[in-house]
mmCIF file of C-alpha atoms in Angstrom:
data_model
loop_
_atom_site.group_PDB
_atom_site.id
_atom_site.type_symbol
_atom_site.label_atom_id
_atom_site.label_comp_id
_atom_site.label_asym_id
_atom_site.label_seq_id
_atom_site.Cartn_x
_atom_site.Cartn_y
_atom_site.Cartn_z
ATOM 1 C CA MET A 1 5.858 27.185 -0.326
ATOM 2 C CA ALA A 2 3.744 30.146 -1.319
ATOM 3 C CA TYR A 3 3.791 31.495 -4.836
ATOM 4 C CA ALA A 4 4.805 35.076 -5.587
ATOM 5 C CA ILE A 5 1.270 35.930 -6.666
ATOM 6 C CA TYR A 6 -0.006 35.253 -3.131
ATOM 7 C CA LYS A 7 2.902 36.641 -1.079
ATOM 8 C CA ASN A 8 1.336 40.044 -0.503
ATOM 9 C CA ASN A 9 -2.063 38.685 0.411
ATOM 10 C CA PRO A 10 -2.081 36.313 3.400
ATOM 11 C CA PHE A 11 -5.736 35.399 2.864
ATOM 12 C CA ALA A 12 -5.150 34.393 -0.783
ATOM 13 C CA GLU A 13 -2.005 32.528 0.224
ATOM 14 C CA PHE A 14 -3.943 30.594 2.869
ATOM 15 C CA LEU A 15 -6.925 29.900 0.599
ATOM 16 C CA PHE A 16 -5.084 28.917 -2.572
ATOM 17 C CA ALA A 17 -1.613 27.735 -1.511
ATOM 18 C CA ASN A 18 -1.875 26.274 2.008
ATOM 19 C CA THR A 19 -2.374 22.513 2.389
ATOM 20 C CA LYS A 20 -4.594 23.224 5.424
ATOM 21 C CA MET A 21 -7.251 24.162 2.832
ATOM 22 C CA ALA A 22 -6.901 20.816 1.021
ATOM 23 C CA GLY A 23 -10.018 19.473 2.767
ATOM 24 C CA PHE A 24 -12.110 22.402 1.589
ATOM 25 C CA TRP A 25 -10.854 22.034 -1.990
ATOM 26 C CA LEU A 26 -11.459 18.287 -1.810
ATOM 27 C CA VAL A 27 -15.153 18.921 -1.135
ATOM 28 C CA VAL A 28 -15.343 21.460 -3.981
ATOM 29 C CA ARG A 29 -13.434 19.108 -6.286
ATOM 30 C CA LEU A 30 -15.639 16.105 -5.492
ATOM 31 C CA TYR A 31 -18.839 18.108 -5.948
ATOM 32 C CA LEU A 32 -17.694 19.546 -9.263
ATOM 33 C CA GLY A 33 -16.324 16.177 -10.368
ATOM 34 C CA TRP A 34 -19.597 14.461 -9.579
ATOM 35 C CA GLN A 35 -21.561 17.077 -11.536
ATOM 36 C CA TRP A 36 -19.342 16.612 -14.610
ATOM 37 C CA THR A 37 -19.267 12.822 -14.316
ATOM 38 C CA ALA A 38 -23.049 12.560 -14.016
ATOM 39 C CA ALA A 39 -23.601 14.937 -16.946
ATOM 40 C CA GLY A 40 -20.987 13.185 -19.077
ATOM 41 C CA TRP A 41 -22.227 9.687 -18.267
ATOM 42 C CA GLY A 42 -25.758 10.716 -19.182
ATOM 43 C CA LYS A 43 -24.500 11.905 -22.560
ATOM 44 C CA VAL A 44 -22.097 9.007 -23.227
ATOM 45 C CA THR A 45 -24.946 6.537 -22.694
ATOM 46 C CA SER A 46 -27.428 8.544 -24.781
ATOM 47 C CA GLU A 47 -28.211 7.636 -28.389
ATOM 48 C CA SER A 48 -28.600 11.316 -29.275
ATOM 49 C CA TRP A 49 -25.101 12.209 -28.074
ATOM 50 C CA THR A 50 -22.871 9.224 -28.886
ATOM 51 C CA GLY A 51 -25.175 6.577 -30.320
ATOM 52 C CA ALA A 52 -27.048 5.989 -33.557
ATOM 53 C CA GLU A 53 -28.483 9.527 -33.497
ATOM 54 C CA ALA A 54 -25.206 11.186 -32.456
ATOM 55 C CA GLY A 55 -25.275 14.918 -32.944
ATOM 56 C CA SER A 56 -29.028 15.364 -32.708
ATOM 57 C CA SER A 57 -28.828 16.731 -29.165
ATOM 58 C CA VAL A 58 -26.071 19.153 -30.145
ATOM 59 C CA ALA A 59 -28.072 20.261 -33.197
ATOM 60 C CA GLY A 60 -31.127 20.849 -31.003
ATOM 61 C CA PHE A 61 -29.084 22.767 -28.447
ATOM 62 C CA VAL A 62 -27.485 24.940 -31.142
ATOM 63 C CA SER A 63 -30.855 25.603 -32.789
ATOM 64 C CA GLY A 64 -32.216 26.774 -29.449
ATOM 65 C CA ALA A 65 -29.176 28.997 -28.918
ATOM 66 C CA LEU A 66 -29.542 30.533 -32.379
ATOM 67 C CA GLU A 67 -33.122 31.512 -31.517
ATOM 68 C CA LYS A 68 -31.707 33.635 -28.686
ATOM 69 C CA THR A 69 -29.752 35.936 -30.999
ATOM 70 C CA SER A 70 -32.457 38.507 -31.703
ATOM 71 C CA GLY A 71 -34.002 41.364 -29.783
ATOM 72 C CA SER A 72 -32.529 44.434 -28.146
ATOM 73 C CA HIS A 73 -30.650 42.325 -25.547
ATOM 74 C CA PRO A 74 -29.907 38.933 -27.125
ATOM 75 C CA ASP A 75 -28.780 36.066 -24.891
ATOM 76 C CA VAL A 76 -26.283 34.917 -27.529
ATOM 77 C CA ALA A 77 -23.782 37.322 -29.095
ATOM 78 C CA GLY A 78 -23.543 37.516 -32.869
ATOM 79 C CA TRP A 79 -19.947 36.309 -33.038
ATOM 80 C CA TYR A 80 -20.781 33.245 -30.939
ATOM 81 C CA ALA A 81 -23.896 32.557 -33.014
ATOM 82 C CA TRP A 82 -21.644 32.579 -36.091
ATOM 83 C CA PHE A 83 -19.362 30.020 -34.414
ATOM 84 C CA LEU A 84 -22.322 27.803 -33.473
ATOM 85 C CA GLU A 85 -23.892 28.025 -36.923
ATOM 86 C CA ASN A 86 -20.737 27.618 -39.023
ATOM 87 C CA VAL A 87 -18.475 25.422 -36.899
ATOM 88 C CA VAL A 88 -20.552 23.458 -34.395
ATOM 89 C CA LEU A 89 -23.777 22.769 -36.289
ATOM 90 C CA PRO A 90 -22.154 21.287 -39.434
ATOM 91 C CA ASN A 91 -20.069 19.017 -37.179
ATOM 92 C CA ALA A 92 -22.715 18.247 -34.562
ATOM 93 C CA GLU A 93 -21.849 14.548 -34.368
ATOM 94 C CA VAL A 94 -18.174 15.224 -33.642
ATOM 95 C CA TRP A 95 -19.095 17.896 -31.078
ATOM 96 C CA GLY A 96 -21.522 15.470 -29.429
ATOM 97 C CA TYR A 97 -18.735 12.986 -28.809
ATOM 98 C CA MET A 98 -16.279 15.711 -27.703
ATOM 99 C CA ILE A 99 -18.745 17.199 -25.217
ATOM 100 C CA ALA A 100 -19.920 13.854 -23.825
ATOM 101 C CA TYR A 101 -16.475 12.355 -23.319
ATOM 102 C CA GLY A 102 -14.981 15.712 -22.330
ATOM 103 C CA GLU A 103 -17.502 16.085 -19.500
ATOM 104 C CA LEU A 104 -16.897 12.510 -18.359
ATOM 105 C CA LEU A 105 -13.099 12.851 -18.411
ATOM 106 C CA VAL A 106 -13.158 16.197 -16.591
ATOM 107 C CA GLY A 107 -15.410 14.677 -13.933
ATOM 108 C CA ILE A 108 -13.263 11.590 -13.397
ATOM 109 C CA ALA A 109 -10.049 13.647 -13.284
ATOM 110 C CA LEU A 110 -11.558 15.974 -10.667
ATOM 111 C CA ILE A 111 -12.854 13.111 -8.528
ATOM 112 C CA ILE A 112 -9.495 11.343 -8.389
ATOM 113 C CA GLY A 113 -7.512 14.594 -8.228
ATOM 114 C CA LEU A 114 -5.603 14.016 -11.467
ATOM 115 C CA LEU A 115 -4.134 17.204 -12.971
ATOM 116 C CA THR A 116 -6.809 19.075 -11.043
ATOM 117 C CA GLY A 117 -6.015 22.574 -12.295
ATOM 118 C CA ILE A 118 -6.025 21.467 -15.930
ATOM 119 C CA ALA A 119 -9.225 19.442 -15.531
ATOM 120 C CA ALA A 120 -10.920 22.360 -13.772
ATOM 121 C CA PHE A 121 -9.807 24.681 -16.586
ATOM 122 C CA PHE A 122 -11.416 22.471 -19.223
ATOM 123 C CA GLY A 123 -14.600 22.254 -17.139
ATOM 124 C CA LEU A 124 -14.561 26.034 -16.777
ATOM 125 C CA PHE A 125 -14.110 26.360 -20.550
ATOM 126 C CA MET A 126 -17.114 24.104 -21.212
ATOM 127 C CA ASN A 127 -19.237 26.078 -18.721
ATOM 128 C CA LEU A 128 -18.196 29.306 -20.426
ATOM 129 C CA ASN A 129 -19.299 27.961 -23.798
ATOM 130 C CA PHE A 130 -22.651 26.790 -22.420
ATOM 131 C CA MET A 131 -23.221 30.255 -20.939
ATOM 132 C CA LEU A 132 -22.187 31.953 -24.189
ATOM 133 C CA ALA A 133 -24.833 29.796 -25.891
ATOM 134 C CA GLY A 134 -27.453 31.349 -23.613
ATOM 135 C CA THR A 135 -27.780 28.543 -21.069
ATOM 136 C CA VAL A 136 -27.620 29.631 -17.452
ATOM 137 C CA SER A 137 -28.893 26.806 -15.189
ATOM 138 C CA SER A 138 -26.097 25.685 -12.827
ATOM 139 C CA ASN A 139 -23.314 26.851 -15.166
ATOM 140 C CA PRO A 140 -22.420 30.081 -13.300
ATOM 141 C CA VAL A 141 -22.014 28.157 -10.028
ATOM 142 C CA LEU A 142 -19.912 25.431 -11.650
ATOM 143 C CA PHE A 143 -17.885 28.092 -13.484
ATOM 144 C CA THR A 144 -17.157 29.915 -10.222
ATOM 145 C CA LEU A 145 -16.134 26.731 -8.399
ATOM 146 C CA ALA A 146 -13.857 25.812 -11.298
ATOM 147 C CA ILE A 147 -12.145 29.218 -11.069
ATOM 148 C CA GLY A 148 -11.387 28.417 -7.436
ATOM 149 C CA LEU A 149 -9.918 25.033 -8.356
ATOM 150 C CA VAL A 150 -7.798 26.571 -11.099
ATOM 151 C CA LEU A 151 -6.416 29.147 -8.652
ATOM 152 C CA ALA A 152 -5.842 26.486 -5.979
ATOM 153 C CA TRP A 153 -4.428 23.909 -8.398
ATOM 154 C CA LYS A 154 -1.478 23.021 -6.182
ATOM 155 C CA VAL A 155 -3.504 22.210 -3.051
ATOM 156 C CA ALA A 156 -6.817 21.278 -4.709
ATOM 157 C CA GLY A 157 -5.381 17.893 -5.680
ATOM 158 C CA HIS A 158 -3.361 17.432 -2.481
ATOM 159 C CA TRP A 159 -5.755 14.699 -1.387
ATOM 160 C CA GLY A 160 -5.660 12.938 -4.721
ATOM 161 C CA VAL A 161 -3.337 11.670 -7.431
ATOM 162 C CA ASP A 162 -1.754 15.115 -7.791
ATOM 163 C CA ARG A 163 -0.085 14.722 -4.398
ATOM 164 C CA TRP A 164 2.293 12.188 -5.961
ATOM 165 C CA LEU A 165 2.092 13.133 -9.636
ATOM 166 C CA LEU A 166 2.825 16.876 -9.501
ATOM 167 C CA PRO A 167 6.224 16.520 -7.749
ATOM 168 C CA LYS A 168 7.220 14.070 -10.479
ATOM 169 C CA LEU A 169 5.981 16.247 -13.361
ATOM 170 C CA GLY A 170 6.776 19.628 -11.865
ATOM 171 C CA THR A 171 5.827 22.851 -13.631
ATOM 172 C CA PRO A 172 7.231 24.678 -16.665
ATOM 173 C CA TRP A 173 9.190 26.947 -14.309
ATOM 174 C CA GLN A 174 10.394 24.137 -12.012
ATOM 175 C CA PRO A 175 10.773 20.698 -13.617
ATOM 176 C CA GLY A 176 9.869 17.689 -11.517
ATOM 177 C CA ASP A 177 11.808 14.472 -10.981
ATOM 178 C CA VAL A 178 10.822 13.071 -14.395
ATOM 179 C CA PHE A 179 12.204 16.074 -16.299
ATOM 180 C CA LYS A 180 15.290 16.940 -14.237
ATOM 181 C CA ARG A 181 18.585 16.508 -16.006
ATOM 182 C CA SER A 182 21.041 14.263 -14.258
#
């Protein structure tokens, strides 16, 4: 069943709401999931992220981002620099754990197709924050792929756990089997 948002655009309906595109979204999902899992695993097993020196990597990253706040065209906006300096930096250890395990959990959820749209949203949110901190690298590509998965949330997990889980959970506008009143 197509959603109202796609009804006037057959291409968008096919791309984001047709199970014939599940194979395409599976490839995107697995690629993105692998990227997040590899990045998260590298951090979870690193002393500077979650070990004895937890927070030192975050502090180094934030310090580098704060250096990008000057000049006529700064890479990091003033409001985001304030956030990094006053919220992230004083709590670098906590942020180190949140980032490391967040990346790992997003990656695993995407690989197995578990709550794909939600997992992709959190990956997109992390990519956005890395870009706001002045880091480009692969973040724009991962951000763009995550947007696709968020838009295709219903079929992106069709070949995964979501195929069985989503009908049971449903959506806020159409409760699934678990939430239906008898």
